[in-house]
C-alpha atoms as one frame of an Amber mdcrd trajectory, in Angstrom:
protein
  13.016 -55.776 -47.449  14.795 -55.761 -44.368  14.768 -51.903 -44.958  10.827
 -51.639 -44.749  11.572 -54.336 -41.327  13.640 -51.177 -40.044  11.366 -48.554
 -41.109   8.784 -50.506 -39.084  10.936 -51.263 -36.208  11.970 -48.106 -36.195
   8.310 -46.958 -36.432   6.888 -49.479 -33.758   9.790 -47.874 -31.579   9.142
 -43.965 -31.661   5.692 -44.605 -31.201   6.737 -46.848 -28.240   8.996 -43.515
 -26.643   6.367 -41.692 -27.760   3.957 -43.312 -26.002   5.798 -44.051 -23.201
   5.891 -40.145 -22.578   2.315 -38.897 -23.402   1.659 -41.385 -20.395   4.175
 -40.321 -18.060   2.833 -36.937 -18.538  -1.076 -37.726 -18.545  -0.302 -39.875
 -15.057   1.965 -37.012 -13.374  -0.151 -35.213 -11.195   2.197 -31.737 -11.719
   2.191 -30.740  -7.980   3.254 -31.985  -4.677   1.366 -31.634  -1.532   3.897
 -29.453  -0.724   3.206 -27.266  -3.368  -0.114 -27.652  -3.431  -0.118 -26.599
   1.070   2.314 -23.713   0.376   0.167 -22.703  -2.029  -3.242 -21.676   0.488
  -0.556 -20.860   3.110   0.106 -17.838   1.502  -2.486 -17.566  -0.115  -4.485
 -17.440   2.919  -1.760 -14.918   4.670  -1.309 -12.607   2.080  -5.452 -12.222
   2.019  -6.943 -12.487   6.112 -10.345 -12.530   6.866 -12.188 -12.302   9.681
 -14.393 -15.821  10.442 -17.613 -16.079   9.866 -19.374 -16.231  13.695 -23.196
 -17.027  13.719 -24.844 -15.444  16.375 -27.259 -17.920  17.571 -28.623 -16.452
  20.987 -29.380 -12.846  22.036 -31.269 -12.856  25.171 -31.942 -10.255  28.189
 -29.393 -10.426  31.767 -31.831 -10.573  34.730 -29.868 -11.325  38.535 -31.088
 -15.784  38.120 -28.012 -15.869  35.519 -25.347 -17.403  37.297 -23.028 -14.640
  35.593 -24.692 -11.110  36.096 -24.075  -8.364  34.379 -21.992  -6.389  37.864
 -19.307  -8.670  37.625 -18.665  -8.178  34.173 -18.812  -4.295  34.602 -21.719
  -3.518  32.547 -23.753  -1.537  33.973 -27.061  -3.192  34.455 -28.803  -3.706
  32.262 -27.036  -6.139  29.618 -28.153  -8.827  27.092 -25.782 -12.243  26.507
 -24.874 -12.619  22.953 -23.929 -16.891  21.643 -22.274 -17.277  18.758 -20.810
 -20.046  17.634 -16.744 -19.506  16.792 -14.378 -21.257  14.000 -13.846 -24.465
  15.418 -18.080 -24.297  15.755 -18.103 -24.454  19.770 -20.329 -22.071  21.552
 -19.458 -18.996  23.204 -20.716 -15.992  25.255 -20.730 -12.510  25.434 -22.294
 -10.163  26.982 -22.881  -6.279  26.971 -24.791  -2.670  27.706 -27.921  -3.385
  26.337 -27.720   0.272  25.044 -23.856  -0.307  22.982 -23.868  -0.711  19.657
 -22.993  -3.734  18.898 -25.507  -5.231  20.916 -28.783  -3.547  18.965 -26.859
  -4.846  15.883 -26.993  -8.460  16.771 -28.855 -10.424  14.540 -29.635 -13.955
  15.044 -28.677 -16.083  12.635 -26.501 -13.423  11.285 -22.507 -13.349  11.980
 -20.904 -11.154  15.013 -20.757  -7.039  13.900 -16.826  -5.581  14.527 -18.794
  -3.740  17.379 -19.025  -5.957  19.481 -15.618  -8.577  18.514
């Protein structure tokens, strides 16, 4: 009977140890926040991507506009393009109407490389 009790105690101890190890492994999240952040930063550095800059408005600059073509050293006529930058703030650029940039812009699309 003592042998059965010792065997039962050993089995319980072994089962408890195994359960404890399983809980520790299951509760571990694997990576620390620092490791995750370092991985994200290295991925961003190794594969840079240009920001999506959504065009929100296209307009022709007239003499009544606060900033005319001549103050930007552009020949008249010129046009303006408004877009949202990466922080969600509006930016405005002035371009010659006959420029590649002004010809490529479309509202709702990404700002073309020729405008950047």
